[in-house]
Amino acid sequence: MPATTLKNKIRLRLLPSARCLYDEPVQVKVAGLKSRQLVTMRARLTDDKGVMFSSSATYRADGNGKIHLDRDPSLSGSYVGVEHMGLLWSMKPDTLHRYFHKSRILNPVMVMFSVHEEGDSKMLAEVTNERLLIGDGVSRILVEERNVCGVLYTPTGGGPFPAVLDLSSTRSEKRACLLANKGFVVLNLTLFTDKPSKIKEMHLDYFEEAVNFLKQHSKVGSKGIGVISRSKGGDIALSLAAFVPGVEAVVCINGCNANTAFPLYYKKRLILPPLSFDFKKFIPTESGAVIGMHVLDNPLAEENKDTLIPIERAKGHFLFVASEDDLNWDSKTYMDQMVERLKRHGKDNFESVCYPGAGHLLEPPYGPHCESCPHYLSDKPGMWGGESRSHAAAEVHMWKKIQEFFRTHLKAGHKATNHGTFLLKKKSL
């Protein structure tokens, strides 16, 4: 939908275009207002579960009746100050404890921007921002190979491309397809295809199969594979780096330095017992959600040292990301312990970045910040932490850092020659 001009000749525009990729910023500009006029800017969207998210902010036009969100401050509302993408990251759900769900990846996120008379619901202009998750030429294919069931994203062109295994605790392909837009072959796997209460153990062999699938893919030219994951998936990614050949670069977002929740087996042998949870340590809040920051046992306690992942064995590189306001668990402490462990073993194959004010659920930028939603290990919603403005800034920085890290350590060389025999099924959403 192009910029709208109503009878009063007020114009609301999105630049450079009203159609963009999900992780790209837009400039929001209003023209045709009265000099110094107060108005309310609003944004709203509906996710794939029918939950509406919305935000609003009060702005004053300049002497020429114009408002530029990258120049002018919000005076009140969902945020204050100059925040050119504030209407997006400050959106809140219309009901408590909801996460922004986007499962129909081929359909863009449709965000309605509008400008209204201050103190009145009368709309002066509106425009729709079409935010694409999957770019032109990127393919999405369902993978079914022995035990590996996932979704493969490949960039346009013949390659060769660097490859990344994307591990998600629950089904979410957003990060995978956005990375594919940037020139990576990405295989997305879901850790929990069943309720966690029904899972008794996990097997690293399953994820090794996924690594080998990527290594043998005809469009992959990097000598090794990258892995990206968050939370529980972080310790799976670290274990892959420690035990499985060919893992060259791991991004661990708010992960633990020990194997958590389930025994981990590899080649029919227990390699890491689980670090236990004490659910009595959940802290209830007035909203009904719980804080789980202290639920995990201390990984450095003598009785838990067998759960620590021997990351010093890894031949690849690490990017550790930690949020200081993570209310799910103590990500900053776990990151510090991993850095100290690698240094103690004379290793310098790592980078670390810490984000003050950011919460657990760090994602690609410009989506609504989730403060609380259902927790896969609790019957109550979990508090994830983060102050919205700081969390949004962290996501912008982190997303750029991740791409730079993978490009540095996954340089594409030649095409793989052993293509294997994998069953691929095209899948539309």
CSV table of N, CA and C in Angstrom, one decimal, residues 239-381:
chain,number,residue,atom,x,y,z
A,239,SER,N,28.0,-28.3,22.6
A,239,SER,CA,28.4,-29.7,22.6
A,239,SER,C,28.8,-30.2,21.2
A,240,LEU,N,28.1,-29.7,20.2
A,240,LEU,CA,28.5,-30.0,18.8
A,240,LEU,C,29.9,-29.5,18.6
A,241,ALA,N,30.2,-28.3,19.0
A,241,ALA,CA,31.6,-27.8,18.8
A,241,ALA,C,32.6,-28.6,19.5
A,242,ALA,N,32.3,-29.1,20.7
A,242,ALA,CA,33.2,-29.9,21.5
A,242,ALA,C,33.4,-31.3,21.0
A,243,PHE,N,32.4,-31.9,20.4
A,243,PHE,CA,32.5,-33.4,20.1
A,243,PHE,C,32.4,-33.7,18.7
A,244,VAL,N,31.8,-32.9,17.8
A,244,VAL,CA,31.5,-33.2,16.4
A,244,VAL,C,32.5,-32.5,15.5
A,245,PRO,N,33.2,-33.2,14.6
A,245,PRO,CA,34.1,-32.6,13.7
A,245,PRO,C,33.3,-31.7,12.6
A,246,GLY,N,34.0,-30.7,12.2
A,246,GLY,CA,33.4,-29.8,11.1
A,246,GLY,C,32.6,-28.7,11.6
A,247,VAL,N,32.5,-28.4,12.9
A,247,VAL,CA,31.7,-27.3,13.4
A,247,VAL,C,32.8,-26.1,13.6
A,248,GLU,N,32.7,-25.1,12.7
A,248,GLU,CA,33.7,-24.1,12.7
A,248,GLU,C,33.4,-22.8,13.4
A,249,ALA,N,32.1,-22.6,13.6
A,249,ALA,CA,31.7,-21.3,14.2
A,249,ALA,C,30.4,-21.5,15.0
A,250,VAL,N,30.3,-21.1,16.2
A,250,VAL,CA,29.1,-21.3,17.1
A,250,VAL,C,28.7,-19.9,17.7
A,251,VAL,N,27.5,-19.6,17.4
A,251,VAL,CA,26.9,-18.4,18.1
A,251,VAL,C,26.0,-18.9,19.2
A,252,CYS,N,26.3,-18.7,20.5
A,252,CYS,CA,25.6,-19.1,21.6
A,252,CYS,C,25.0,-17.9,22.3
A,253,ILE,N,23.6,-17.8,22.2
A,253,ILE,CA,22.9,-16.6,22.7
A,253,ILE,C,22.2,-17.0,24.0
A,254,ASN,N,22.6,-16.4,25.1
A,254,ASN,CA,22.0,-16.6,26.4
A,254,ASN,C,22.0,-18.1,26.7
A,255,GLY,N,23.1,-18.8,26.5
A,255,GLY,CA,23.2,-20.2,26.8
A,255,GLY,C,23.9,-20.5,28.1
A,256,CYS,N,23.8,-21.8,28.5
A,256,CYS,CA,24.5,-22.2,29.7
A,256,CYS,C,25.8,-23.0,29.4
A,257,ASN,N,26.7,-22.9,30.3
A,257,ASN,CA,28.0,-23.6,30.0
A,257,ASN,C,28.0,-25.1,30.4
A,258,ALA,N,26.8,-25.5,30.9
A,258,ALA,CA,26.6,-27.0,31.2
A,258,ALA,C,25.5,-27.5,30.4
A,259,ASN,N,25.5,-28.8,30.3
A,259,ASN,CA,24.3,-29.5,29.6
A,259,ASN,C,23.1,-29.5,30.6
A,260,THR,N,22.0,-28.9,30.1
A,260,THR,CA,20.9,-28.7,31.0
A,260,THR,C,19.7,-29.7,30.6
A,261,ALA,N,19.0,-30.0,31.6
A,261,ALA,CA,17.6,-30.6,31.5
A,261,ALA,C,17.6,-32.1,31.2
A,262,PHE,N,18.4,-32.5,30.2
A,262,PHE,CA,18.3,-33.9,29.8
A,262,PHE,C,19.7,-34.5,29.6
A,263,PRO,N,19.8,-35.8,29.9
A,263,PRO,CA,21.1,-36.5,29.6
A,263,PRO,C,21.4,-36.4,28.1
A,264,LEU,N,22.7,-36.2,27.8
A,264,LEU,CA,23.1,-36.1,26.4
A,264,LEU,C,24.0,-37.3,26.1
A,265,TYR,N,23.6,-38.0,25.0
A,265,TYR,CA,24.3,-39.2,24.5
A,265,TYR,C,24.9,-38.9,23.2
A,266,TYR,N,26.0,-39.6,22.9
A,266,TYR,CA,26.7,-39.5,21.6
A,266,TYR,C,27.3,-40.9,21.3
A,267,LYS,N,27.0,-41.4,20.2
A,267,LYS,CA,27.5,-42.8,19.8
A,267,LYS,C,27.2,-43.8,20.9
A,268,LYS,N,25.9,-43.8,21.3
A,268,LYS,CA,25.4,-44.7,22.3
A,268,LYS,C,26.1,-44.7,23.7
A,269,ARG,N,26.7,-43.5,24.0
A,269,ARG,CA,27.4,-43.4,25.3
A,269,ARG,C,27.0,-42.1,25.9
A,270,LEU,N,26.7,-42.1,27.2
A,270,LEU,CA,26.4,-40.9,27.9
A,270,LEU,C,27.6,-40.0,28.0
A,271,ILE,N,27.6,-38.8,27.4
A,271,ILE,CA,28.7,-37.9,27.5
A,271,ILE,C,28.6,-36.8,28.5
A,272,LEU,N,27.3,-36.4,28.7
A,272,LEU,CA,27.1,-35.3,29.7
A,272,LEU,C,25.8,-35.5,30.4
A,273,PRO,N,25.9,-35.7,31.8
A,273,PRO,CA,24.6,-35.8,32.5
A,273,PRO,C,24.0,-34.4,32.6
A,274,PRO,N,22.8,-34.3,33.0
A,274,PRO,CA,22.1,-33.0,33.0
A,274,PRO,C,22.3,-32.2,34.3
A,275,LEU,N,22.5,-30.9,34.1
A,275,LEU,CA,22.4,-30.0,35.3
A,275,LEU,C,21.0,-29.8,35.6
A,276,SER,N,20.7,-30.0,36.9
A,276,SER,CA,19.3,-30.1,37.3
A,276,SER,C,18.6,-28.7,37.5
A,277,PHE,N,17.3,-28.7,37.5
A,277,PHE,CA,16.5,-27.6,37.8
A,277,PHE,C,15.8,-27.8,39.2
A,278,ASP,N,15.7,-26.7,39.9
A,278,ASP,CA,14.9,-26.8,41.2
A,278,ASP,C,13.7,-25.8,41.0
A,279,PHE,N,12.6,-26.4,40.6
A,279,PHE,CA,11.4,-25.6,40.2
A,279,PHE,C,10.8,-24.8,41.4
A,280,LYS,N,11.2,-25.2,42.6
A,280,LYS,CA,10.8,-24.5,43.8
A,280,LYS,C,11.4,-23.1,43.9
A,281,LYS,N,12.4,-22.9,43.0
A,281,LYS,CA,13.1,-21.6,43.1
A,281,LYS,C,12.5,-20.6,42.1
A,282,PHE,N,11.4,-21.0,41.3
A,282,PHE,CA,10.7,-20.0,40.5
A,282,PHE,C,10.2,-18.9,41.4
A,283,ILE,N,10.3,-17.7,41.0
A,283,ILE,CA,9.8,-16.5,41.7
A,283,ILE,C,8.5,-16.0,41.1
A,284,PRO,N,7.4,-16.1,41.8
A,284,PRO,CA,6.1,-15.6,41.2
A,284,PRO,C,6.1,-14.1,41.1
A,285,THR,N,5.4,-13.6,40.1
A,285,THR,CA,5.1,-12.2,40.0
A,285,THR,C,3.6,-11.9,40.0
A,286,GLU,N,3.3,-10.6,40.2
A,286,GLU,CA,1.9,-10.2,40.3
A,286,GLU,C,1.1,-10.5,39.0
A,287,SER,N,1.8,-10.6,37.8
A,287,SER,CA,1.1,-10.8,36.6
A,287,SER,C,0.8,-12.3,36.4
A,288,GLY,N,1.3,-13.2,37.3
A,288,GLY,CA,1.1,-14.6,37.1
A,288,GLY,C,2.3,-15.3,36.5
A,289,ALA,N,3.2,-14.6,35.9
A,289,ALA,CA,4.4,-15.2,35.3
A,289,ALA,C,5.4,-15.4,36.4
A,290,VAL,N,6.4,-16.2,36.1
A,290,VAL,CA,7.4,-16.6,37.0
A,290,VAL,C,8.8,-16.2,36.5
A,291,ILE,N,9.7,-15.9,37.5
A,291,ILE,CA,11.1,-15.6,37.1
A,291,ILE,C,11.9,-16.9,37.5
A,292,GLY,N,12.7,-17.3,36.5
A,292,GLY,CA,13.5,-18.6,36.7
A,292,GLY,C,15.0,-18.4,36.8
A,293,MET,N,15.4,-17.2,37.1
A,293,MET,CA,16.8,-16.9,37.1
A,293,MET,C,17.7,-17.8,37.9
A,294,HIS,N,17.1,-18.3,39.0
A,294,HIS,CA,17.9,-19.1,40.0
A,294,HIS,C,17.5,-20.5,40.1
A,295,VAL,N,16.7,-21.0,39.1
A,295,VAL,CA,16.2,-22.3,39.1
A,295,VAL,C,17.3,-23.4,38.8
A,296,LEU,N,18.2,-23.0,37.9
A,296,LEU,CA,19.3,-24.0,37.6
A,296,LEU,C,20.3,-24.1,38.8
A,297,ASP,N,20.7,-25.4,39.0
A,297,ASP,CA,21.8,-25.6,40.0
A,297,ASP,C,23.1,-24.9,39.5
A,298,ASN,N,24.0,-24.7,40.5
A,298,ASN,CA,25.3,-24.1,40.2
A,298,ASN,C,26.1,-25.1,39.4
A,299,PRO,N,26.5,-24.7,38.1
A,299,PRO,CA,27.3,-25.6,37.3
A,299,PRO,C,28.7,-25.9,37.8
A,300,LEU,N,29.2,-24.9,38.6
A,300,LEU,CA,30.6,-25.1,39.1
A,300,LEU,C,30.7,-25.8,40.4
A,301,ALA,N,29.5,-26.1,41.0
A,301,ALA,CA,29.6,-26.9,42.2
A,301,ALA,C,30.2,-28.3,41.9
A,302,GLU,N,30.9,-28.8,42.9
A,302,GLU,CA,31.7,-30.0,42.7
A,302,GLU,C,30.8,-31.2,42.2
A,303,GLU,N,29.6,-31.3,42.7
A,303,GLU,CA,28.7,-32.4,42.3
A,303,GLU,C,28.2,-32.2,40.8
A,304,ASN,N,28.4,-31.0,40.3
A,304,ASN,CA,27.9,-30.8,38.9
A,304,ASN,C,28.9,-30.6,37.8
A,305,LYS,N,30.2,-30.8,38.2
A,305,LYS,CA,31.2,-30.6,37.2
A,305,LYS,C,31.2,-31.5,36.0
A,306,ASP,N,30.6,-32.7,36.2
A,306,ASP,CA,30.5,-33.6,35.0
A,306,ASP,C,29.5,-33.1,34.0
A,307,THR,N,28.7,-32.1,34.3
A,307,THR,CA,27.7,-31.5,33.4
A,307,THR,C,28.3,-30.4,32.5
A,308,LEU,N,29.5,-29.9,32.9
A,308,LEU,CA,30.1,-28.8,32.2
A,308,LEU,C,30.6,-29.3,30.8
A,309,ILE,N,30.4,-28.5,29.8
A,309,ILE,CA,30.7,-28.9,28.4
A,309,ILE,C,32.2,-28.5,28.2
A,310,PRO,N,33.0,-29.5,27.7
A,310,PRO,CA,34.4,-29.3,27.5
A,310,PRO,C,34.7,-28.5,26.2
A,311,ILE,N,34.3,-27.2,26.3
A,311,ILE,CA,34.4,-26.4,25.1
A,311,ILE,C,35.8,-26.1,24.6
A,312,GLU,N,36.8,-26.4,25.5
A,312,GLU,CA,38.2,-26.2,25.2
A,312,GLU,C,38.6,-27.2,24.1
A,313,ARG,N,37.8,-28.3,23.9
A,313,ARG,CA,38.1,-29.3,22.8
A,313,ARG,C,37.8,-28.8,21.4
A,314,ALA,N,37.0,-27.7,21.4
A,314,ALA,CA,36.5,-27.3,20.1
A,314,ALA,C,37.7,-26.7,19.2
A,315,LYS,N,37.6,-27.0,17.9
A,315,LYS,CA,38.6,-26.4,17.0
A,315,LYS,C,38.1,-25.2,16.3
A,316,GLY,N,36.8,-25.0,16.4
A,316,GLY,CA,36.2,-23.8,15.8
A,316,GLY,C,36.2,-22.6,16.7
A,317,HIS,N,35.4,-21.6,16.3
A,317,HIS,CA,35.3,-20.3,17.0
A,317,HIS,C,34.0,-20.1,17.7
A,318,PHE,N,34.0,-19.3,18.8
A,318,PHE,CA,32.7,-19.0,19.5
A,318,PHE,C,32.4,-17.5,19.5
A,319,LEU,N,31.1,-17.2,19.4
A,319,LEU,CA,30.6,-15.9,19.7
A,319,LEU,C,29.6,-16.1,20.8
A,320,PHE,N,30.0,-15.7,22.0
A,320,PHE,CA,29.1,-15.7,23.2
A,320,PHE,C,28.3,-14.4,23.3
A,321,VAL,N,27.0,-14.5,23.5
A,321,VAL,CA,26.1,-13.4,23.6
A,321,VAL,C,25.4,-13.5,24.9
A,322,ALA,N,25.4,-12.5,25.8
A,322,ALA,CA,24.7,-12.6,27.1
A,322,ALA,C,23.9,-11.3,27.3
A,323,SER,N,22.7,-11.5,27.9
A,323,SER,CA,21.9,-10.3,28.3
A,323,SER,C,22.0,-10.1,29.8
A,324,GLU,N,22.3,-8.9,30.2
A,324,GLU,CA,22.4,-8.7,31.7
A,324,GLU,C,21.1,-8.7,32.4
A,325,ASP,N,20.0,-8.5,31.7
A,325,ASP,CA,18.7,-8.4,32.4
A,325,ASP,C,17.9,-9.7,32.0
A,326,ASP,N,18.6,-10.8,31.8
A,326,ASP,CA,18.0,-12.1,31.5
A,326,ASP,C,17.3,-12.6,32.8
A,327,LEU,N,16.0,-12.8,32.8
A,327,LEU,CA,15.3,-13.3,34.0
A,327,LEU,C,15.0,-14.8,33.9
A,328,ASN,N,15.4,-15.4,32.8
A,328,ASN,CA,15.2,-16.8,32.6
A,328,ASN,C,16.3,-17.6,33.4
A,329,TRP,N,17.6,-17.2,33.2
A,329,TRP,CA,18.7,-17.8,33.9
A,329,TRP,C,19.8,-16.8,33.9
A,330,ASP,N,21.0,-17.1,34.5
A,330,ASP,CA,22.0,-16.1,34.7
A,330,ASP,C,23.0,-16.2,33.6
A,331,SER,N,22.6,-15.7,32.4
A,331,SER,CA,23.4,-15.8,31.2
A,331,SER,C,24.7,-15.2,31.3
A,332,LYS,N,24.8,-14.0,31.9
A,332,LYS,CA,26.1,-13.3,32.0
A,332,LYS,C,27.1,-14.1,32.8
A,333,THR,N,26.7,-14.7,33.9
A,333,THR,CA,27.6,-15.5,34.7
A,333,THR,C,28.1,-16.7,33.9
A,334,TYR,N,27.2,-17.4,33.2
A,334,TYR,CA,27.6,-18.5,32.4
A,334,TYR,C,28.6,-18.1,31.3
A,335,MET,N,28.3,-17.0,30.7
A,335,MET,CA,29.3,-16.5,29.7
A,335,MET,C,30.6,-16.3,30.3
A,336,ASP,N,30.7,-15.6,31.4
A,336,ASP,CA,31.9,-15.3,32.1
A,336,ASP,C,32.7,-16.6,32.4
A,337,GLN,N,31.9,-17.6,32.8
A,337,GLN,CA,32.6,-18.9,33.2
A,337,GLN,C,33.1,-19.6,32.0
A,338,MET,N,32.4,-19.5,30.8
A,338,MET,CA,33.0,-20.1,29.6
A,338,MET,C,34.2,-19.3,29.1
A,339,VAL,N,34.2,-18.0,29.2
A,339,VAL,CA,35.4,-17.3,28.8
A,339,VAL,C,36.6,-17.6,29.7
A,340,GLU,N,36.3,-17.7,31.0
A,340,GLU,CA,37.4,-18.0,31.9
A,340,GLU,C,37.9,-19.4,31.7
A,341,ARG,N,37.1,-20.4,31.3
A,341,ARG,CA,37.5,-21.7,31.1
A,341,ARG,C,38.4,-21.8,29.8
A,342,LEU,N,38.0,-21.1,28.8
A,342,LEU,CA,38.8,-21.1,27.6
A,342,LEU,C,40.2,-20.5,27.8
A,343,LYS,N,40.2,-19.4,28.5
A,343,LYS,CA,41.5,-18.7,28.8
A,343,LYS,C,42.3,-19.6,29.7
A,344,ARG,N,41.8,-20.3,30.6
A,344,ARG,CA,42.5,-21.2,31.5
A,344,ARG,C,43.2,-22.3,30.7
A,345,HIS,N,42.6,-22.7,29.5
A,345,HIS,CA,43.2,-23.7,28.6
A,345,HIS,C,44.0,-23.1,27.5
A,346,GLY,N,44.3,-21.8,27.6
A,346,GLY,CA,45.2,-21.2,26.6
A,346,GLY,C,44.5,-20.9,25.3
A,347,LYS,N,43.2,-20.8,25.3
A,347,LYS,CA,42.4,-20.6,24.1
A,347,LYS,C,42.1,-19.2,23.9
A,348,ASP,N,42.1,-18.7,22.6
A,348,ASP,CA,41.7,-17.4,22.3
A,348,ASP,C,40.7,-17.4,21.1
A,349,ASN,N,40.0,-18.5,20.9
A,349,ASN,CA,39.1,-18.7,19.8
A,349,ASN,C,37.7,-18.3,20.1
A,350,PHE,N,37.5,-17.1,20.7
A,350,PHE,CA,36.2,-16.7,21.1
A,350,PHE,C,36.1,-15.2,21.1
A,351,GLU,N,34.9,-14.7,20.9
A,351,GLU,CA,34.5,-13.4,21.1
A,351,GLU,C,33.3,-13.4,22.1
A,352,SER,N,33.1,-12.3,22.9
A,352,SER,CA,32.0,-12.2,23.8
A,352,SER,C,31.4,-10.8,23.7
A,353,VAL,N,30.1,-10.8,23.9
A,353,VAL,CA,29.4,-9.5,23.9
A,353,VAL,C,28.3,-9.5,24.9
A,354,CYS,N,28.2,-8.5,25.7
A,354,CYS,CA,27.2,-8.5,26.8
A,354,CYS,C,26.3,-7.2,26.6
A,355,TYR,N,25.0,-7.4,26.8
A,355,TYR,CA,24.1,-6.3,26.5
A,355,TYR,C,23.3,-5.9,27.8
A,356,PRO,N,23.7,-4.8,28.4
A,356,PRO,CA,22.9,-4.3,29.6
A,356,PRO,C,21.5,-3.9,29.2
A,357,GLY,N,20.6,-4.3,30.0
A,357,GLY,CA,19.2,-3.9,29.8
A,357,GLY,C,18.4,-4.8,28.8
A,358,ALA,N,19.1,-5.8,28.2
A,358,ALA,CA,18.5,-6.8,27.3
A,358,ALA,C,18.0,-8.0,28.1
A,359,GLY,N,16.9,-8.6,27.5
A,359,GLY,CA,16.4,-9.8,28.1
A,359,GLY,C,16.8,-11.1,27.4
A,360,HIS,N,16.2,-12.2,27.8
A,360,HIS,CA,16.6,-13.5,27.3
A,360,HIS,C,16.3,-13.7,25.8
A,361,LEU,N,15.1,-13.2,25.4
A,361,LEU,CA,14.7,-13.6,24.0
A,361,LEU,C,15.2,-12.6,23.0
A,362,LEU,N,16.5,-12.6,22.8
A,362,LEU,CA,17.1,-11.8,21.8
A,362,LEU,C,16.9,-12.5,20.4
A,363,GLU,N,16.4,-11.6,19.5
A,363,GLU,CA,16.0,-12.1,18.1
A,363,GLU,C,16.4,-11.2,17.1
A,364,PRO,N,16.2,-11.5,15.8
A,364,PRO,CA,16.5,-10.5,14.7
A,364,PRO,C,15.6,-9.2,15.0
A,365,PRO,N,16.1,-8.1,14.6
A,365,PRO,CA,15.6,-6.8,15.1
A,365,PRO,C,14.2,-6.4,14.5
A,366,TYR,N,13.6,-5.5,15.2
A,366,TYR,CA,12.4,-4.8,14.7
A,366,TYR,C,11.1,-5.5,14.9
A,367,GLY,N,11.1,-6.5,15.8
A,367,GLY,CA,9.9,-7.1,16.2
A,367,GLY,C,9.5,-6.7,17.6
A,368,PRO,N,8.2,-7.0,18.0
A,368,PRO,CA,7.8,-6.6,19.3
A,368,PRO,C,8.6,-7.3,20.4
A,369,HIS,N,9.0,-6.5,21.4
A,369,HIS,CA,9.8,-7.1,22.5
A,369,HIS,C,8.8,-7.9,23.4
A,370,CYS,N,9.2,-9.2,23.7
A,370,CYS,CA,8.4,-10.1,24.5
A,370,CYS,C,8.9,-10.0,25.9
A,371,GLU,N,8.0,-9.6,26.9
A,371,GLU,CA,8.4,-9.6,28.3
A,371,GLU,C,8.1,-10.9,29.0
A,372,SER,N,7.0,-11.5,28.6
A,372,SER,CA,6.6,-12.8,29.2
A,372,SER,C,5.7,-13.6,28.2
A,373,CYS,N,5.8,-14.9,28.3
A,373,CYS,CA,5.0,-15.8,27.5
A,373,CYS,C,5.1,-17.2,28.0
A,374,PRO,N,4.4,-18.1,27.5
A,374,PRO,CA,4.5,-19.5,28.0
A,374,PRO,C,5.9,-20.0,28.0
A,375,HIS,N,6.3,-20.7,29.1
A,375,HIS,CA,7.6,-21.3,29.2
A,375,HIS,C,7.6,-22.8,29.0
A,376,TYR,N,8.5,-23.3,28.2
A,376,TYR,CA,8.4,-24.7,27.8
A,376,TYR,C,8.7,-25.7,29.0
A,377,LEU,N,9.3,-25.2,30.1
A,377,LEU,CA,9.6,-26.0,31.2
A,377,LEU,C,8.7,-25.8,32.4
A,378,SER,N,7.7,-24.9,32.2
A,378,SER,CA,6.9,-24.5,33.4
A,378,SER,C,5.4,-24.5,32.9
A,379,ASP,N,4.5,-24.7,33.9
A,379,ASP,CA,3.1,-24.6,33.6
A,379,ASP,C,2.6,-23.2,33.7
A,380,LYS,N,3.5,-22.3,34.0
A,380,LYS,CA,3.2,-20.9,34.1
A,380,LYS,C,4.0,-20.1,33.1
A,381,PRO,N,3.5,-18.9,32.7
A,381,PRO,CA,4.3,-18.1,31.8
A,381,PRO,C,5.7,-17.7,32.4
